[in-house]
Amino acid sequence: MVFSRKLRDTAGHIVRLVEQHGSDIWWTYPIEELLPESVLKQAGSSASAQEFVPGRDVLDIWFDSGTSWVHVLEDAQQRADVYMEGKDQLGGWFQSSLLTSVACRNKAPYRNVVVHGFTLSEKGEKMSKSAGNVVDPDVVINGGKDKVKEPAYGADVLRWWVAESNVFTEVMIGPTVLNSAREDINKVTEAYKNYEFGKVIRLLEALVTRDLSSFYFSIIKDRLYCEEERDPKRRSCQTALAEALDIVVRSFAPILPHLAEEVFQYLPYKKEGDSVFRTGWFVPNSVWKKPGLVEAVEATCSMRDLFLGAIPGKNTAEYELSVVIEPGLLFEILEEESYQVIVQKTTKERCPRCRKYTAESALAPCPRCLEVIAGKWSQ
Ligand SMILES: [Zn+2]
C-alpha cells in the first residue's frame, strides 16, 4: 500500500510537471524536483533523494499505443474484434498490445489481427517524400490548394478505395468473381467476416450495377411509372425496392458510413432505430427465397436475349415478341431450346401516356392506360 501510494504520488507529481513545463523536465530537472514532497519527506535528506535515479532507457516507443486497449475497451474483460495494421507492426503494436494485455489481464486484447499491405504509388513504387509520390489522405479527403487539380473527395471515397483494394494480396477480377457475386447476398456478410473488403465491394458493385440498375430497374419502370398508384403490381415492386435499398445501405455502411447514414436519415418510411448503425446487421428474409425463382428469371432472361439478338440496334418497344411452345411443354419452358421466339414489328401505335406501342391510335391512351386513368383500384 505504501509503495503504491508513493508511486501514485510520484506519477501524479510528474504528470503535473510535464503538463506545465513539457516532457524535457525528465532530462533537465534535478531529482529533488522530480519527486513529490511526500517522497522527499520520507527520504529525509537531499543525499537520500539522490538514491532515486530517473530511468533513461527507451522501453518501447509503441508503449502508449500498445496500452490503448485500456482506454478503448469499455469493459476490462472485453476484447477487440480486430486489430488492423501494416505488416511492420507484427513486432510493434500487435506485439506491445499483446504483451501488456497478457501481463495485466492474462488475455489478448484482440480476437483477430488483420495485417494489410502497404500503399504503393500509381507506378507500383514505394511512396516516399524524397520521390515526391506520396498521396496525402488529408488532400484526398479535403482537397489540395488547387481544388481543380486536387478536388475534395470526402472520407467515404477514400474508404471505398482502400476497401476496394484487396488488403492481403493482389486484386484479381475475373468470371469466377462475377459468378460468385450472383449467388447470394449472404456472401457479403461472409466476406466481411473474413475481412475481405475488396470482395464486399465487388459483390455490391455487381448487385447495384448489374442486378439492380441494368436489370431490375429497367424491367419495373413501366409498372412503377404507369400502373395505378394502388395497383398490387406497383406496390409489390415498391416493397422490393425498399427491401433492396435497406440491404444495399446497410451492407455498405461499414465502408461508406457517412453516405449510409445520410441515406438512412432520408428514408421516407418508418425505420427501426435512429441511426443505420443501431439497426444491427441485416438478415435476408427467407420469404424472398422461393425455390425455382432464380431459374425462372434466368429462363426469362435468355428469352429476352433471343429477342434482343433478333433486332440488334432497334427500338425494342416497336417490336412484338411471341413465344411458341409445343402443347403440353409449358413446364419445359425453363429449359433452353424447348421454345421458339418470333419477333415482328408491331402494328399498334405509340401510347401517349406510357409510350408503349400498345395503342390503337397515337392520339388516345392504350387500353391499360385508360383503365388506370379511370381508377380501377381506387373504386
Ligand atoms: Zn399506355
mmCIF file of C-alpha atoms in Angstrom, residues 75-276:
data_model
loop_
_atom_site.group_PDB
_atom_site.id
_atom_site.type_symbol
_atom_site.label_atom_id
_atom_site.label_comp_id
_atom_site.label_asym_id
_atom_site.label_seq_id
_atom_site.Cartn_x
_atom_site.Cartn_y
_atom_site.Cartn_z
ATOM 1 C CA ASP A 75 -15.087 -3.299 -20.035
ATOM 2 C CA ALA A 76 -11.828 -4.572 -18.532
ATOM 3 C CA GLN A 77 -12.662 -8.104 -19.650
ATOM 4 C CA GLN A 78 -13.552 -7.066 -23.189
ATOM 5 C CA ARG A 79 -11.525 -7.955 -26.268
ATOM 6 C CA ALA A 80 -11.493 -6.051 -29.544
ATOM 7 C CA ASP A 81 -12.906 -7.901 -32.564
ATOM 8 C CA VAL A 82 -9.940 -6.894 -34.669
ATOM 9 C CA TYR A 83 -6.634 -5.042 -34.609
ATOM 10 C CA MET A 84 -5.646 -3.896 -38.090
ATOM 11 C CA GLU A 85 -2.271 -2.523 -39.121
ATOM 12 C CA GLY A 86 0.569 -2.931 -41.606
ATOM 13 C CA LYS A 87 2.900 -5.901 -41.531
ATOM 14 C CA ASP A 88 5.594 -3.757 -39.891
ATOM 15 C CA GLN A 89 3.530 -3.902 -36.689
ATOM 16 C CA LEU A 90 3.976 -7.628 -36.167
ATOM 17 C CA GLY A 91 6.903 -6.775 -33.926
ATOM 18 C CA GLY A 92 5.413 -3.406 -32.927
ATOM 19 C CA TRP A 93 1.873 -2.525 -31.981
ATOM 20 C CA PHE A 94 0.405 -6.050 -32.252
ATOM 21 C CA GLN A 95 3.231 -7.262 -30.028
ATOM 22 C CA SER A 96 3.211 -4.478 -27.415
ATOM 23 C CA SER A 97 -0.601 -4.681 -27.152
ATOM 24 C CA LEU A 98 -0.457 -8.431 -26.683
ATOM 25 C CA LEU A 99 2.333 -8.302 -24.084
ATOM 26 C CA THR A 100 0.787 -5.556 -21.968
ATOM 27 C CA SER A 101 -2.699 -7.066 -22.038
ATOM 28 C CA VAL A 102 -1.492 -10.582 -21.228
ATOM 29 C CA ALA A 103 0.658 -9.177 -18.415
ATOM 30 C CA CYS A 104 -2.204 -7.186 -16.854
ATOM 31 C CA ARG A 105 -5.275 -9.281 -17.685
ATOM 32 C CA ASN A 106 -3.925 -12.638 -18.717
ATOM 33 C CA LYS A 107 -5.700 -12.390 -22.073
ATOM 34 C CA ALA A 108 -5.052 -10.992 -25.534
ATOM 35 C CA PRO A 109 -6.627 -7.574 -26.244
ATOM 36 C CA TYR A 110 -7.925 -8.782 -29.650
ATOM 37 C CA ARG A 111 -9.691 -11.770 -31.154
ATOM 38 C CA ASN A 112 -8.219 -11.267 -34.624
ATOM 39 C CA VAL A 113 -5.273 -9.497 -36.166
ATOM 40 C CA VAL A 114 -5.573 -8.269 -39.765
ATOM 41 C CA VAL A 115 -2.284 -7.442 -41.437
ATOM 42 C CA HIS A 116 -2.570 -5.288 -44.553
ATOM 43 C CA GLY A 117 -0.029 -4.483 -47.234
ATOM 44 C CA PHE A 118 1.410 -1.061 -48.000
ATOM 45 C CA THR A 119 0.083 1.526 -50.385
ATOM 46 C CA LEU A 120 2.257 1.965 -53.438
ATOM 47 C CA SER A 121 2.308 4.821 -55.900
ATOM 48 C CA GLU A 122 0.390 4.637 -59.184
ATOM 49 C CA LYS A 123 3.511 3.146 -60.786
ATOM 50 C CA GLY A 124 3.768 0.448 -58.123
ATOM 51 C CA GLU A 125 6.703 2.123 -56.387
ATOM 52 C CA LYS A 126 7.129 2.625 -52.671
ATOM 53 C CA MET A 127 5.852 6.040 -51.595
ATOM 54 C CA SER A 128 8.482 8.344 -50.197
ATOM 55 C CA LYS A 129 8.720 12.069 -49.578
ATOM 56 C CA SER A 130 12.012 12.308 -51.472
ATOM 57 C CA ALA A 131 10.499 10.660 -54.571
ATOM 58 C CA GLY A 132 7.572 13.120 -54.338
ATOM 59 C CA ASN A 133 4.992 10.403 -54.956
ATOM 60 C CA VAL A 134 3.232 10.477 -51.593
ATOM 61 C CA VAL A 135 -0.576 10.700 -51.707
ATOM 62 C CA ASP A 136 -1.724 12.543 -48.596
ATOM 63 C CA PRO A 137 -5.053 11.135 -47.307
ATOM 64 C CA ASP A 138 -5.924 14.587 -45.995
ATOM 65 C CA VAL A 139 -5.649 16.014 -49.535
ATOM 66 C CA VAL A 140 -7.826 13.198 -50.904
ATOM 67 C CA ILE A 141 -10.488 13.926 -48.262
ATOM 68 C CA ASN A 142 -10.398 17.741 -48.078
ATOM 69 C CA GLY A 143 -8.787 18.619 -51.429
ATOM 70 C CA GLY A 144 -5.476 20.331 -52.126
ATOM 71 C CA LYS A 145 -4.653 24.016 -52.595
ATOM 72 C CA ASP A 146 -5.753 23.851 -56.217
ATOM 73 C CA LYS A 147 -9.238 22.357 -55.980
ATOM 74 C CA VAL A 148 -9.360 21.804 -59.765
ATOM 75 C CA LYS A 149 -6.266 19.591 -59.779
ATOM 76 C CA GLU A 150 -6.923 18.049 -56.391
ATOM 77 C CA PRO A 151 -10.655 18.094 -55.638
ATOM 78 C CA ALA A 152 -12.041 17.086 -52.224
ATOM 79 C CA TYR A 153 -13.373 13.531 -52.438
ATOM 80 C CA GLY A 154 -14.506 13.140 -48.822
ATOM 81 C CA ALA A 155 -13.749 10.379 -46.343
ATOM 82 C CA ASP A 156 -16.169 7.839 -47.845
ATOM 83 C CA VAL A 157 -14.453 7.858 -51.251
ATOM 84 C CA LEU A 158 -11.079 7.214 -49.632
ATOM 85 C CA ARG A 159 -12.567 4.406 -47.522
ATOM 86 C CA TRP A 160 -14.200 2.848 -50.628
ATOM 87 C CA TRP A 161 -10.876 2.959 -52.481
ATOM 88 C CA VAL A 162 -8.991 1.366 -49.577
ATOM 89 C CA ALA A 163 -11.637 -1.310 -49.127
ATOM 90 C CA GLU A 164 -11.669 -1.982 -52.872
ATOM 91 C CA SER A 165 -8.037 -2.980 -52.900
ATOM 92 C CA ASN A 166 -7.528 -6.449 -51.584
ATOM 93 C CA VAL A 167 -5.893 -5.958 -48.212
ATOM 94 C CA PHE A 168 -3.927 -9.185 -48.328
ATOM 95 C CA THR A 169 -2.809 -9.815 -51.908
ATOM 96 C CA GLU A 170 -3.189 -8.558 -55.480
ATOM 97 C CA VAL A 171 -6.706 -7.865 -56.704
ATOM 98 C CA MET A 172 -7.927 -10.408 -59.222
ATOM 99 C CA ILE A 173 -11.086 -9.754 -61.202
ATOM 100 C CA GLY A 174 -12.465 -12.455 -63.474
ATOM 101 C CA PRO A 175 -15.511 -14.560 -64.321
ATOM 102 C CA THR A 176 -15.267 -16.535 -61.073
ATOM 103 C CA VAL A 177 -15.623 -13.394 -59.011
ATOM 104 C CA LEU A 178 -18.579 -12.179 -61.050
ATOM 105 C CA ASN A 179 -20.287 -15.548 -60.982
ATOM 106 C CA SER A 180 -19.942 -15.854 -57.238
ATOM 107 C CA ALA A 181 -21.471 -12.392 -56.843
ATOM 108 C CA ARG A 182 -24.727 -13.657 -58.324
ATOM 109 C CA GLU A 183 -25.289 -16.389 -55.832
ATOM 110 C CA ASP A 184 -26.238 -14.752 -52.598
ATOM 111 C CA ILE A 185 -26.176 -11.501 -50.711
ATOM 112 C CA ASN A 186 -25.119 -13.626 -47.733
ATOM 113 C CA LYS A 187 -21.712 -13.681 -49.369
ATOM 114 C CA VAL A 188 -21.356 -10.023 -48.394
ATOM 115 C CA THR A 189 -21.708 -10.996 -44.749
ATOM 116 C CA GLU A 190 -19.209 -13.836 -45.205
ATOM 117 C CA ALA A 191 -16.728 -11.516 -46.914
ATOM 118 C CA TYR A 192 -16.996 -9.020 -44.043
ATOM 119 C CA LYS A 193 -16.406 -11.835 -41.540
ATOM 120 C CA ASN A 194 -13.191 -12.686 -43.380
ATOM 121 C CA TYR A 195 -12.136 -9.010 -43.654
ATOM 122 C CA GLU A 196 -12.247 -9.346 -47.465
ATOM 123 C CA PHE A 197 -13.379 -5.777 -48.096
ATOM 124 C CA GLY A 198 -12.368 -5.951 -51.762
ATOM 125 C CA LYS A 199 -14.762 -8.860 -52.204
ATOM 126 C CA VAL A 200 -17.552 -6.953 -50.414
ATOM 127 C CA ILE A 201 -17.133 -4.148 -52.930
ATOM 128 C CA ARG A 202 -17.100 -6.453 -55.965
ATOM 129 C CA LEU A 203 -20.261 -8.202 -54.712
ATOM 130 C CA LEU A 204 -22.029 -4.901 -54.044
ATOM 131 C CA GLU A 205 -20.946 -3.365 -57.348
ATOM 132 C CA ALA A 206 -22.279 -6.403 -59.196
ATOM 133 C CA LEU A 207 -25.554 -6.237 -57.251
ATOM 134 C CA VAL A 208 -26.032 -2.499 -57.789
ATOM 135 C CA THR A 209 -24.876 -2.090 -61.386
ATOM 136 C CA ARG A 210 -25.971 -5.376 -62.939
ATOM 137 C CA ASP A 211 -28.786 -6.921 -60.891
ATOM 138 C CA LEU A 212 -30.464 -3.705 -59.775
ATOM 139 C CA SER A 213 -29.584 -0.885 -62.174
ATOM 140 C CA SER A 214 -29.363 -2.545 -65.557
ATOM 141 C CA PHE A 215 -31.823 -5.382 -64.918
ATOM 142 C CA TYR A 216 -34.389 -4.808 -62.163
ATOM 143 C CA PHE A 217 -34.791 -1.039 -62.547
ATOM 144 C CA SER A 218 -35.305 -1.372 -66.278
ATOM 145 C CA ILE A 219 -37.966 -4.087 -66.014
ATOM 146 C CA ILE A 220 -40.022 -2.313 -63.320
ATOM 147 C CA LYS A 221 -40.142 1.120 -64.976
ATOM 148 C CA ASP A 222 -43.473 0.569 -66.670
ATOM 149 C CA ARG A 223 -45.394 -0.720 -63.646
ATOM 150 C CA LEU A 224 -43.740 1.777 -61.323
ATOM 151 C CA TYR A 225 -44.462 4.819 -63.514
ATOM 152 C CA CYS A 226 -47.608 3.839 -65.360
ATOM 153 C CA GLU A 227 -49.712 1.449 -63.292
ATOM 154 C CA GLU A 228 -52.224 2.918 -60.896
ATOM 155 C CA GLU A 229 -50.884 4.068 -57.534
ATOM 156 C CA ARG A 230 -52.572 1.318 -55.527
ATOM 157 C CA ASP A 231 -52.184 -1.489 -58.034
ATOM 158 C CA PRO A 232 -50.557 -4.519 -56.339
ATOM 159 C CA LYS A 233 -48.164 -4.766 -59.323
ATOM 160 C CA ARG A 234 -46.827 -1.321 -58.415
ATOM 161 C CA ARG A 235 -46.973 -1.806 -54.649
ATOM 162 C CA SER A 236 -45.081 -5.095 -54.882
ATOM 163 C CA CYS A 237 -42.152 -3.528 -56.695
ATOM 164 C CA GLN A 238 -42.110 -0.645 -54.203
ATOM 165 C CA THR A 239 -41.789 -3.240 -51.434
ATOM 166 C CA ALA A 240 -38.962 -4.948 -53.331
ATOM 167 C CA LEU A 241 -37.238 -1.565 -53.869
ATOM 168 C CA ALA A 242 -37.482 -0.701 -50.161
ATOM 169 C CA GLU A 243 -36.024 -4.095 -49.254
ATOM 170 C CA ALA A 244 -33.213 -3.688 -51.817
ATOM 171 C CA LEU A 245 -32.377 -0.183 -50.559
ATOM 172 C CA ASP A 246 -32.305 -1.418 -46.967
ATOM 173 C CA ILE A 247 -29.907 -4.243 -47.833
ATOM 174 C CA VAL A 248 -27.657 -2.089 -50.025
ATOM 175 C CA VAL A 249 -27.386 0.760 -47.495
ATOM 176 C CA ARG A 250 -26.764 -1.455 -44.503
ATOM 177 C CA SER A 251 -24.256 -3.617 -46.347
ATOM 178 C CA PHE A 252 -22.094 -0.687 -47.472
ATOM 179 C CA ALA A 253 -22.444 1.189 -44.156
ATOM 180 C CA PRO A 254 -19.179 -0.151 -42.666
ATOM 181 C CA ILE A 255 -17.250 1.174 -45.696
ATOM 182 C CA LEU A 256 -19.230 4.336 -46.526
ATOM 183 C CA PRO A 257 -20.537 5.375 -43.077
ATOM 184 C CA HIS A 258 -21.384 8.992 -43.932
ATOM 185 C CA LEU A 259 -23.258 8.192 -47.119
ATOM 186 C CA ALA A 260 -25.106 5.289 -45.462
ATOM 187 C CA GLU A 261 -26.217 7.440 -42.538
ATOM 188 C CA GLU A 262 -27.365 10.235 -44.854
ATOM 189 C CA VAL A 263 -29.426 7.841 -46.982
ATOM 190 C CA PHE A 264 -30.861 6.227 -43.839
ATOM 191 C CA GLN A 265 -31.929 9.591 -42.413
ATOM 192 C CA TYR A 266 -33.817 10.378 -45.638
ATOM 193 C CA LEU A 267 -35.707 7.068 -45.902
ATOM 194 C CA PRO A 268 -39.321 8.144 -46.332
ATOM 195 C CA TYR A 269 -40.789 5.329 -44.216
ATOM 196 C CA LYS A 270 -40.676 4.245 -40.576
ATOM 197 C CA LYS A 271 -37.317 2.774 -39.573
ATOM 198 C CA GLU A 272 -36.064 0.706 -36.697
ATOM 199 C CA GLY A 273 -33.577 2.771 -34.699
ATOM 200 C CA ASP A 274 -32.411 6.364 -35.080
ATOM 201 C CA SER A 275 -29.183 5.525 -36.926
ATOM 202 C CA VAL A 276 -28.195 2.936 -39.518
#
